[in-house]
């Protein structure tokens, strides 16, 4: 059986919290399907499966902190594996996860040691030596009904305990219709008094996810009315924000300490680009209109294709070019913090596609619904604070990338064109680059390419 392991979702990640399973044992999955939500210091990320097959066994309970590389679940390939082999693989993988978790905990300095995290829960053996198997949902239902599921004899495949077994244990074979939902979503619905039947699911096959329950609870929650003089409680959001801030601080400190930056800037005439943009948007419905950001991102991507020395990674004392132009777009999160998910193959996207993908990416980043591949594959990051009124931004490189591009606000400035003074729209484009990988001449070629491309927006 193939192991589904805790992935590395960034250069600064060494562990993550399994927040939610999006599948249950027995579900069919394909390569690329999101099957779990992992919480990092910066955000909650949907992690994709790397195999096609059937979910065999979930080795880790939601809420467990797991080191990168530790097994989380087993995926049975399409060609079935024998039951004894499956059980042996599951036991071995679970033991490896426990060992890595213990080693990770032991490696933390005592002075900064955090509160102990629960170890992965593995199904215990029954009296005859066989493993009693029950998914997270069954264990939750058994707890609700006051049933010790470890004493039950399962009627499912391989002796797995089913809901029918639980119904039989309480003296009724009938089972009321149930809304399809993840285990964490059901627990949250109980805690927040949300009726799952009224919640629209956004998960696979319409399953209700934890984010759907939180949204429903927020939509129907009355405005808070704190008691006079009451001290504010420390919220989970505040804790998460502090964790994200610390992760950003650690990464940026490392970047400034280890990466020898050099900085370049140029002023780009945006008259042709803005004229083309206005004419394009005039003929399009509202949903298909473009923002200046689409032109800037496409020019940045095409320039990176022309100057590939800035599109890649510095690791083990040498430069490795990226396998494509995957632009990391810096997105500020509503609760505080920053994340830079990737627009894959941005140089090959048409402007309309790029705009649609950008809107979707920003929405999912702020809603905590990013995919694992979107937070770990960027080859070049672009940041823009133009919507905040900033005219010039010099960013800090995100290791192991070797460059970061910045765009300011498009502003009208007096300038000389053809010997005449006029007012034209302009934008300041900046580049922060790693001197280990390139020199200033390479950066200058890149900014010149960006300028040239924006003078012919119809070709982007």
CSV table of C-alpha atoms in Angstrom, one decimal:
chain,number,residue,atom,x,y,z
A,1,UNK,CA,0.0,0.0,0.0
A,2,UNK,CA,1.1,3.6,-0.7
A,3,UNK,CA,1.7,5.9,2.2
A,4,UNK,CA,0.1,9.4,2.3
A,5,UNK,CA,2.6,11.4,4.3
A,6,UNK,CA,2.6,14.9,5.9
A,7,UNK,CA,3.9,17.0,3.0
A,8,UNK,CA,6.3,19.9,3.2
A,9,UNK,CA,4.2,23.0,2.3
A,10,UNK,CA,7.1,25.5,2.3
A,11,UNK,CA,10.7,25.9,3.1
A,12,UNK,CA,9.9,27.0,6.6
A,13,UNK,CA,7.6,24.1,7.5
A,14,UNK,CA,8.9,21.2,9.6
A,15,UNK,CA,5.5,20.0,11.1
A,16,UNK,CA,1.8,20.5,10.6
A,17,UNK,CA,-1.5,19.9,12.4
A,18,UNK,CA,-3.9,17.5,10.7
A,19,UNK,CA,-7.0,19.6,11.0
A,20,UNK,CA,-9.6,17.5,9.1
A,21,UNK,CA,-10.0,14.4,7.0
A,22,UNK,CA,-12.0,15.0,3.8
A,23,UNK,CA,-12.3,11.2,3.1
A,24,UNK,CA,-13.1,8.1,5.1
A,25,UNK,CA,-11.8,4.5,4.7
A,26,UNK,CA,-13.2,2.9,1.6
A,27,UNK,CA,-13.5,6.1,-0.4
A,28,UNK,CA,-12.2,6.0,-4.0
A,29,UNK,CA,-9.6,8.7,-4.6
A,30,UNK,CA,-7.7,9.9,-7.7
A,31,UNK,CA,-4.3,11.5,-8.0
A,32,UNK,CA,-4.8,15.3,-7.2
A,33,UNK,CA,-7.9,14.9,-5.1
A,34,UNK,CA,-7.9,16.8,-1.8
A,35,UNK,CA,-8.1,14.3,1.0
A,36,UNK,CA,-7.1,16.2,4.1
A,37,UNK,CA,-6.7,19.7,5.6
A,38,UNK,CA,-3.4,20.5,7.2
A,39,UNK,CA,-2.9,23.6,9.3
A,40,UNK,CA,0.5,25.3,9.1
A,41,UNK,CA,1.7,28.3,11.0
A,42,UNK,CA,0.3,30.5,8.2
A,43,UNK,CA,-2.9,28.9,6.9
A,44,UNK,CA,-5.0,25.9,6.5
A,45,UNK,CA,-4.2,24.0,3.3
A,46,UNK,CA,-6.0,21.3,1.4
A,47,UNK,CA,-3.5,18.5,0.7
A,48,UNK,CA,-3.9,16.4,-2.4
A,49,UNK,CA,-3.5,12.6,-2.8
A,50,UNK,CA,-0.5,11.5,-4.9
A,51,UNK,CA,-2.0,8.1,-5.7
A,52,UNK,CA,-5.1,6.6,-7.3
A,53,UNK,CA,-6.9,3.9,-5.3
A,54,UNK,CA,-8.9,3.3,-2.2
A,55,UNK,CA,-8.4,4.9,1.2
A,56,UNK,CA,-7.3,2.0,3.4
A,57,UNK,CA,-6.6,3.3,6.9
A,58,UNK,CA,-6.4,6.7,8.6
A,59,UNK,CA,-3.4,6.6,10.9
A,60,UNK,CA,-3.7,10.0,12.5
A,61,UNK,CA,-6.6,11.7,14.3
A,62,UNK,CA,-7.6,15.3,13.6
A,63,UNK,CA,-5.9,17.7,15.9
A,64,UNK,CA,-2.6,15.8,15.9
A,65,UNK,CA,0.7,17.6,15.3
A,66,UNK,CA,2.8,15.5,12.9
A,67,UNK,CA,6.4,16.0,11.5
A,68,UNK,CA,6.9,16.4,7.8
A,69,UNK,CA,7.3,13.0,6.1
A,70,UNK,CA,5.4,11.0,8.7
A,71,UNK,CA,2.6,8.7,7.4
A,72,UNK,CA,-0.9,10.0,7.8
A,73,UNK,CA,-2.9,7.3,5.9
A,74,UNK,CA,-2.6,4.3,3.6
A,75,UNK,CA,-3.9,4.3,0.0
A,76,UNK,CA,-4.6,0.9,-1.5
A,77,UNK,CA,-3.7,0.9,-5.2
A,78,UNK,CA,-6.4,-0.1,-7.7
A,79,UNK,CA,-4.9,-3.6,-7.8
A,80,UNK,CA,-6.1,-5.0,-4.4
A,81,UNK,CA,-3.6,-6.0,-1.8
A,82,UNK,CA,-4.1,-9.0,0.5
A,83,UNK,CA,-5.6,-8.2,3.9
A,84,UNK,CA,-2.6,-9.5,6.0
A,85,UNK,CA,-0.2,-7.4,3.9
A,86,UNK,CA,-2.5,-4.3,4.3
A,87,UNK,CA,-2.7,-4.8,8.1
A,88,UNK,CA,1.1,-5.2,8.3
A,89,UNK,CA,1.7,-2.1,6.2
A,90,UNK,CA,-0.7,-0.1,8.4
A,91,UNK,CA,0.9,-1.2,11.6
A,92,UNK,CA,4.4,-0.4,10.4
A,93,UNK,CA,3.3,3.0,9.1
A,94,UNK,CA,1.6,3.9,12.3
A,95,UNK,CA,4.6,2.9,14.3
A,96,UNK,CA,6.8,5.1,12.1
A,97,UNK,CA,4.4,8.1,12.7
A,98,UNK,CA,4.5,7.6,16.4
A,99,UNK,CA,8.3,7.3,16.4
A,100,UNK,CA,8.7,10.5,14.4
A,101,UNK,CA,6.2,12.4,16.6
A,102,UNK,CA,8.1,11.3,19.8
A,103,UNK,CA,11.4,12.2,18.3
A,104,UNK,CA,10.1,15.6,17.2
A,105,UNK,CA,8.8,16.3,20.7
A,106,UNK,CA,12.0,15.2,22.3
A,107,UNK,CA,14.1,17.4,20.1
A,108,UNK,CA,12.3,20.6,21.3
A,109,UNK,CA,14.2,22.6,23.9
A,110,UNK,CA,12.6,22.2,27.4
A,111,UNK,CA,12.4,26.0,27.8
A,112,UNK,CA,10.2,26.4,24.7
A,113,UNK,CA,8.4,23.1,24.8
A,114,UNK,CA,4.8,23.5,23.9
A,115,UNK,CA,1.9,21.6,25.5
A,116,UNK,CA,2.0,17.9,24.6
A,117,UNK,CA,0.1,16.9,21.5
A,118,UNK,CA,-1.8,13.7,21.2
A,119,UNK,CA,-0.2,10.8,19.4
A,120,UNK,CA,-1.7,9.3,16.3
A,121,UNK,CA,-4.5,7.0,17.4
A,122,UNK,CA,-4.3,3.4,16.0
A,123,UNK,CA,-7.1,1.0,16.4
A,124,UNK,CA,-6.5,-1.4,19.3
A,125,UNK,CA,-6.4,-5.2,19.0
A,126,UNK,CA,-9.5,-7.2,20.1
A,127,UNK,CA,-9.4,-10.2,22.4
A,128,UNK,CA,-8.6,-12.7,19.7
A,129,UNK,CA,-5.6,-10.6,18.5
A,130,UNK,CA,-7.3,-9.1,15.5
A,131,UNK,CA,-7.4,-5.3,15.0
A,132,UNK,CA,-10.8,-3.7,15.5
A,133,UNK,CA,-11.2,-1.1,12.8
A,134,UNK,CA,-13.4,2.0,12.9
A,135,UNK,CA,-13.2,5.2,11.1
A,136,UNK,CA,-13.2,8.7,12.7
A,137,UNK,CA,-16.9,9.1,12.0
A,138,UNK,CA,-17.8,5.7,13.6
A,139,UNK,CA,-15.7,6.5,16.7
A,140,UNK,CA,-17.5,9.8,17.1
A,141,UNK,CA,-20.9,8.3,16.7
A,142,UNK,CA,-20.0,5.6,19.2
A,143,UNK,CA,-18.9,8.2,21.7
A,144,UNK,CA,-22.2,10.1,21.2
A,145,UNK,CA,-24.2,7.0,21.9
A,146,UNK,CA,-22.1,5.8,24.8
A,147,UNK,CA,-20.9,2.7,23.0
A,148,UNK,CA,-17.5,1.1,23.4
A,149,UNK,CA,-16.8,0.4,19.7
A,150,UNK,CA,-13.7,-1.7,20.6
A,151,UNK,CA,-16.0,-4.5,21.9
A,152,UNK,CA,-18.1,-4.7,18.7
A,153,UNK,CA,-17.7,-7.2,15.9
A,154,UNK,CA,-17.7,-5.4,12.6
A,155,UNK,CA,-19.7,-6.5,9.6
A,156,UNK,CA,-17.9,-4.4,7.1
A,157,UNK,CA,-15.0,-5.4,4.8
A,158,UNK,CA,-12.1,-6.9,6.9
A,159,UNK,CA,-14.2,-6.7,10.0
A,160,UNK,CA,-14.6,-2.9,9.8
A,161,UNK,CA,-17.3,-1.5,12.2
A,162,UNK,CA,-20.2,0.2,10.3
A,163,UNK,CA,-23.1,2.4,11.4
A,164,UNK,CA,-25.4,-0.6,11.2
A,165,UNK,CA,-23.2,-2.3,13.8
A,166,UNK,CA,-23.7,0.7,16.1
A,167,UNK,CA,-27.5,0.7,15.5
A,168,UNK,CA,-27.6,-3.0,16.3
A,169,UNK,CA,-25.7,-2.3,19.5
A,170,UNK,CA,-28.4,0.1,20.7
A,171,UNK,CA,-31.2,-2.3,19.7
A,172,UNK,CA,-32.3,-0.8,16.4
A,173,UNK,CA,-31.3,-1.7,12.9
A,174,UNK,CA,-32.9,1.4,11.5
A,175,UNK,CA,-30.7,4.4,10.8
A,176,UNK,CA,-32.0,7.9,10.0
A,177,UNK,CA,-30.8,9.5,6.8
A,178,UNK,CA,-27.6,11.5,7.4
A,179,UNK,CA,-26.1,14.5,5.7
A,180,UNK,CA,-22.8,13.7,4.1
A,181,UNK,CA,-20.2,15.5,6.2
A,182,UNK,CA,-16.6,15.2,7.4
A,183,UNK,CA,-16.0,14.1,11.0
A,184,UNK,CA,-14.7,17.5,12.1
A,185,UNK,CA,-17.7,19.2,10.5
A,186,UNK,CA,-20.1,17.0,12.6
A,187,UNK,CA,-18.2,17.8,15.8
A,188,UNK,CA,-18.3,21.5,15.0
A,189,UNK,CA,-22.0,21.4,14.2
A,190,UNK,CA,-22.6,19.9,17.6
A,191,UNK,CA,-20.5,22.5,19.3
A,192,UNK,CA,-22.0,25.5,17.4
A,193,UNK,CA,-25.6,24.2,17.4
A,194,UNK,CA,-25.7,24.2,13.6
A,195,UNK,CA,-28.2,21.9,11.8
A,196,UNK,CA,-26.2,20.1,9.1
A,197,UNK,CA,-29.3,19.7,7.0
A,198,UNK,CA,-29.4,23.5,6.4
A,199,UNK,CA,-25.7,23.7,5.4
A,200,UNK,CA,-24.6,23.7,1.7
A,201,UNK,CA,-21.6,21.4,1.4
A,202,UNK,CA,-18.6,22.5,-0.7
A,203,UNK,CA,-16.6,19.2,-0.3
A,204,UNK,CA,-16.4,16.2,-2.6
A,205,UNK,CA,-19.8,15.0,-3.7
A,206,UNK,CA,-21.4,17.8,-1.8
A,207,UNK,CA,-20.0,16.8,1.6
A,208,UNK,CA,-20.3,19.4,4.3
A,209,UNK,CA,-16.8,20.6,5.5
A,210,UNK,CA,-15.7,22.3,8.7
A,211,UNK,CA,-15.4,25.6,6.8
A,212,UNK,CA,-19.1,25.3,5.7
A,213,UNK,CA,-20.2,24.8,9.3
A,214,UNK,CA,-18.2,27.8,10.5
A,215,UNK,CA,-19.7,30.0,7.8
A,216,UNK,CA,-23.2,28.9,8.6
A,217,UNK,CA,-22.6,29.6,12.3
A,218,UNK,CA,-21.2,33.0,11.6
A,219,UNK,CA,-24.1,33.9,9.2
A,220,UNK,CA,-26.7,33.1,11.9
A,221,UNK,CA,-24.7,34.2,15.0
A,222,UNK,CA,-26.2,37.2,17.0
A,223,UNK,CA,-23.9,40.2,17.5
A,224,UNK,CA,-21.7,39.7,20.6
A,225,UNK,CA,-22.5,41.5,23.8
A,226,UNK,CA,-19.6,41.3,26.2
A,227,UNK,CA,-20.3,42.1,29.9
A,228,UNK,CA,-19.1,45.5,31.1
A,229,UNK,CA,-15.6,45.3,32.4
A,230,UNK,CA,-15.1,41.7,31.3
A,231,UNK,CA,-11.5,41.0,30.3
A,232,UNK,CA,-11.2,39.9,26.6
A,233,UNK,CA,-10.6,36.2,26.1
A,234,UNK,CA,-7.7,35.0,24.0
A,235,UNK,CA,-9.3,33.6,20.9
A,236,UNK,CA,-8.1,30.9,18.6
A,237,UNK,CA,-7.8,33.5,15.8
A,238,UNK,CA,-5.5,35.6,17.9
A,239,UNK,CA,-3.3,32.5,18.6
A,240,UNK,CA,-3.3,31.6,14.9
A,241,UNK,CA,-2.4,35.1,13.9
A,242,UNK,CA,0.5,35.1,16.4
A,243,UNK,CA,1.7,31.8,15.0
A,244,UNK,CA,1.6,33.1,11.4
A,245,UNK,CA,3.4,36.3,12.4
A,246,UNK,CA,6.1,34.2,14.1
A,247,UNK,CA,6.5,32.0,11.0
A,248,UNK,CA,6.8,35.1,8.7
A,249,UNK,CA,9.3,36.6,11.2
A,250,UNK,CA,11.5,33.5,11.2
A,251,UNK,CA,11.5,33.2,7.4
A,252,UNK,CA,12.2,36.9,6.7
A,253,UNK,CA,15.0,36.9,9.3
A,254,UNK,CA,16.5,33.9,7.7
A,255,UNK,CA,16.2,35.6,4.2
A,256,UNK,CA,17.9,38.8,5.4
A,257,UNK,CA,20.6,36.9,7.1
A,258,UNK,CA,21.4,34.4,4.4
A,259,UNK,CA,20.4,36.0,1.1
A,260,UNK,CA,22.6,38.8,-0.3
A,261,UNK,CA,19.9,41.0,-1.8
A,262,UNK,CA,20.4,43.6,-4.5
A,263,UNK,CA,17.6,46.0,-5.6
A,264,UNK,CA,16.6,47.6,-8.9
A,265,UNK,CA,13.7,49.8,-9.9
A,266,UNK,CA,12.3,51.3,-13.1
A,267,UNK,CA,9.4,53.5,-14.1
A,268,UNK,CA,7.1,52.0,-16.7
A,269,UNK,CA,4.9,54.1,-19.0
A,270,UNK,CA,1.4,52.5,-18.7
A,271,UNK,CA,-0.4,54.7,-21.3
A,272,UNK,CA,-0.7,52.0,-23.9
A,273,UNK,CA,-1.6,49.4,-21.4
A,274,UNK,CA,-4.3,51.5,-19.7
A,275,UNK,CA,-5.8,52.6,-23.1
A,276,UNK,CA,-6.0,48.9,-24.2
A,277,UNK,CA,-7.5,47.9,-20.9
A,278,UNK,CA,-10.2,50.5,-21.0
A,279,UNK,CA,-11.2,49.5,-24.5
A,280,UNK,CA,-11.1,45.8,-23.6
A,281,UNK,CA,-13.3,46.2,-20.5
A,282,UNK,CA,-15.8,48.5,-22.4
A,283,UNK,CA,-16.7,45.5,-24.6
A,284,UNK,CA,-16.9,42.9,-21.9
A,285,UNK,CA,-19.5,42.0,-19.2
A,286,UNK,CA,-18.6,42.9,-15.7
A,287,UNK,CA,-17.5,39.4,-14.8
A,288,UNK,CA,-15.0,39.3,-17.6
A,289,UNK,CA,-13.3,42.6,-17.1
A,290,UNK,CA,-9.6,42.8,-16.3
A,291,UNK,CA,-7.7,44.7,-13.6
A,292,UNK,CA,-4.3,46.3,-14.2
A,293,UNK,CA,-2.9,43.5,-12.0
A,294,UNK,CA,-3.6,40.9,-14.8
A,295,UNK,CA,-1.4,42.8,-17.2
A,296,UNK,CA,1.4,43.3,-14.6
A,297,UNK,CA,1.4,39.6,-13.7
A,298,UNK,CA,1.4,38.4,-17.3
A,299,UNK,CA,4.3,40.7,-18.1
A,300,UNK,CA,6.2,39.5,-15.1
A,301,UNK,CA,5.6,35.9,-16.1
A,302,UNK,CA,6.7,36.4,-19.7
A,303,UNK,CA,9.7,38.3,-18.7
A,304,UNK,CA,10.7,35.4,-16.3
A,305,UNK,CA,10.5,33.1,-19.3
A,306,UNK,CA,12.8,35.4,-21.2
A,307,UNK,CA,15.2,35.7,-18.3
A,308,UNK,CA,15.1,32.2,-16.7
A,309,UNK,CA,18.0,32.9,-14.3
A,310,UNK,CA,15.5,34.7,-12.0
A,311,UNK,CA,12.9,31.9,-12.1
A,312,UNK,CA,14.0,29.1,-9.8
A,313,UNK,CA,15.7,28.2,-6.6
A,314,UNK,CA,19.0,28.5,-4.8
A,315,UNK,CA,19.7,25.3,-2.9
A,316,UNK,CA,22.9,23.4,-2.0
A,317,UNK,CA,25.1,26.2,-3.3
A,318,UNK,CA,23.7,26.2,-6.8
A,319,UNK,CA,20.8,27.5,-8.9
A,320,UNK,CA,18.1,25.2,-10.1
A,321,UNK,CA,15.8,26.6,-12.7
A,322,UNK,CA,12.0,26.1,-12.2
A,323,UNK,CA,10.1,23.6,-14.3
A,324,UNK,CA,7.8,26.4,-15.4
A,325,UNK,CA,6.9,30.0,-14.5
A,326,UNK,CA,4.7,29.6,-11.4
A,327,UNK,CA,4.1,33.1,-10.0
A,328,UNK,CA,3.7,33.3,-6.3
A,329,UNK,CA,1.1,36.1,-5.6
A,330,UNK,CA,1.5,37.8,-2.2
A,331,UNK,CA,-2.0,37.8,-0.5
A,332,UNK,CA,-2.7,39.5,2.8
A,333,UNK,CA,-5.0,37.5,5.0
A,334,UNK,CA,-8.0,39.0,6.7
A,335,UNK,CA,-7.0,37.8,10.2
A,336,UNK,CA,-3.4,39.1,9.7
A,337,UNK,CA,-0.4,37.5,8.1
A,338,UNK,CA,0.7,36.9,4.5
A,339,UNK,CA,0.8,33.9,2.1
A,340,UNK,CA,2.0,33.6,-1.5
A,341,UNK,CA,0.2,30.8,-3.4
A,342,UNK,CA,1.2,30.0,-6.9
A,343,UNK,CA,-0.4,30.8,-10.3
A,344,UNK,CA,0.8,27.7,-12.2
A,345,UNK,CA,2.2,28.2,-15.7
A,346,UNK,CA,1.2,31.9,-15.6
A,347,UNK,CA,3.2,32.7,-18.8
A,348,UNK,CA,0.9,30.3,-20.7
A,349,UNK,CA,-2.4,31.7,-19.4
A,350,UNK,CA,-4.5,34.1,-21.5
A,351,UNK,CA,-5.3,37.3,-19.7
A,352,UNK,CA,-9.0,36.3,-19.1
A,353,UNK,CA,-7.8,32.9,-17.6
A,354,UNK,CA,-5.2,34.6,-15.5
A,355,UNK,CA,-7.7,37.1,-14.1
A,356,UNK,CA,-10.2,34.3,-13.2
A,357,UNK,CA,-7.5,32.2,-11.6
A,358,UNK,CA,-6.2,35.2,-9.6
A,359,UNK,CA,-9.7,36.0,-8.2
A,360,UNK,CA,-10.2,32.3,-7.3
A,361,UNK,CA,-6.7,32.0,-5.7
A,362,UNK,CA,-7.2,35.1,-3.6
A,363,UNK,CA,-10.6,34.0,-2.5
A,364,UNK,CA,-9.5,30.6,-1.5
A,365,UNK,CA,-6.3,31.9,0.2
A,366,UNK,CA,-8.4,34.1,2.5
A,367,UNK,CA,-11.0,31.4,3.0
A,368,UNK,CA,-8.3,28.8,4.1
A,369,UNK,CA,-9.0,26.5,1.1
A,370,UNK,CA,-5.7,26.5,-0.7
A,371,UNK,CA,-4.2,23.2,-2.2
A,372,UNK,CA,-0.8,21.9,-1.1
A,373,UNK,CA,0.7,22.3,-4.6
A,374,UNK,CA,-0.3,26.0,-4.6
A,375,UNK,CA,1.8,26.9,-1.5
A,376,UNK,CA,5.0,25.0,-2.3
A,377,UNK,CA,5.7,25.3,-6.0
A,378,UNK,CA,6.1,29.1,-6.7
A,379,UNK,CA,9.3,29.9,-8.7
A,380,UNK,CA,9.1,33.7,-8.5
A,381,UNK,CA,7.0,35.9,-6.2
A,382,UNK,CA,5.2,39.1,-7.2
A,383,UNK,CA,3.9,41.6,-4.6
A,384,UNK,CA,1.8,44.7,-5.1
A,385,UNK,CA,0.5,47.2,-2.7
A,386,UNK,CA,-0.9,49.5,-5.4
A,387,UNK,CA,-4.5,49.0,-4.1
A,388,UNK,CA,-3.2,50.4,-0.7
A,389,UNK,CA,-1.9,53.6,-2.4
A,390,UNK,CA,1.8,52.5,-2.2
A,391,UNK,CA,3.8,53.7,-5.2
A,392,UNK,CA,7.0,51.7,-4.6
A,393,UNK,CA,7.6,48.4,-2.8
A,394,UNK,CA,10.9,46.5,-2.3
A,395,UNK,CA,10.2,43.0,-1.0
A,396,UNK,CA,12.3,40.4,0.8
A,397,UNK,CA,13.0,37.3,-1.2
A,398,UNK,CA,11.2,34.1,-0.1
A,399,UNK,CA,13.8,31.4,0.2
A,400,UNK,CA,14.7,29.2,-1.7
A,401,UNK,CA,13.5,31.5,-4.6
A,402,UNK,CA,16.0,33.9,-6.0
A,403,UNK,CA,13.9,37.0,-6.8
A,404,UNK,CA,10.8,39.0,-5.9
A,405,UNK,CA,9.1,41.5,-8.2
A,406,UNK,CA,7.2,44.5,-6.8
A,407,UNK,CA,4.6,46.8,-8.4
A,408,UNK,CA,3.2,50.0,-7.0
A,409,UNK,CA,0.1,52.0,-7.8
A,410,UNK,CA,-0.6,53.2,-11.3
A,411,UNK,CA,-0.4,57.0,-11.0
A,412,UNK,CA,-0.5,59.9,-13.3
A,413,UNK,CA,2.8,61.8,-13.4
A,414,UNK,CA,4.2,64.7,-15.4
A,415,UNK,CA,6.8,63.4,-17.9
A,416,UNK,CA,8.6,64.3,-21.1
A,417,UNK,CA,7.5,62.3,-24.2
A,418,UNK,CA,8.9,63.2,-27.6
A,419,UNK,CA,10.3,66.5,-26.3
A,420,UNK,CA,6.9,67.5,-24.9
A,421,UNK,CA,5.8,67.7,-21.2
A,422,UNK,CA,2.6,65.8,-20.5
A,423,UNK,CA,0.8,63.7,-17.8
A,424,UNK,CA,0.8,60.0,-18.3
A,425,UNK,CA,0.0,56.9,-16.2
A,426,UNK,CA,3.1,55.2,-14.8
A,427,UNK,CA,3.9,52.4,-12.4
A,428,UNK,CA,7.1,51.7,-10.5
A,429,UNK,CA,8.4,48.2,-11.0
A,430,UNK,CA,11.1,46.9,-8.6
A,431,UNK,CA,13.2,43.8,-8.3
A,432,UNK,CA,14.8,42.2,-5.3
A,433,UNK,CA,17.3,39.5,-6.4
A,434,UNK,CA,19.7,37.1,-4.9
A,435,UNK,CA,23.3,38.1,-5.7
A,436,UNK,CA,24.5,34.5,-5.4
A,437,UNK,CA,22.4,33.5,-8.4
A,438,UNK,CA,22.6,36.6,-10.6
A,439,UNK,CA,24.2,40.0,-11.0
A,440,UNK,CA,22.6,43.4,-11.6
A,441,UNK,CA,22.8,43.1,-15.4
A,442,UNK,CA,20.5,40.1,-15.3
A,443,UNK,CA,18.0,42.0,-13.1
A,444,UNK,CA,18.2,45.0,-15.5
A,445,UNK,CA,17.4,42.7,-18.5
A,446,UNK,CA,14.4,41.4,-16.6
A,447,UNK,CA,12.9,44.9,-15.8
A,448,UNK,CA,13.6,46.0,-19.4
A,449,UNK,CA,11.6,43.0,-20.6
A,450,UNK,CA,8.7,43.9,-18.3
A,451,UNK,CA,8.7,47.5,-19.6
A,452,UNK,CA,8.8,46.3,-23.3
A,453,UNK,CA,6.0,43.8,-22.8
A,454,UNK,CA,3.7,46.4,-21.2
A,455,UNK,CA,4.0,48.7,-24.2
A,456,UNK,CA,2.3,46.0,-26.3
A,457,UNK,CA,-0.6,44.8,-24.1
A,458,UNK,CA,-2.5,43.3,-27.1
A,459,UNK,CA,0.3,40.7,-27.3
A,460,UNK,CA,0.2,39.6,-23.7
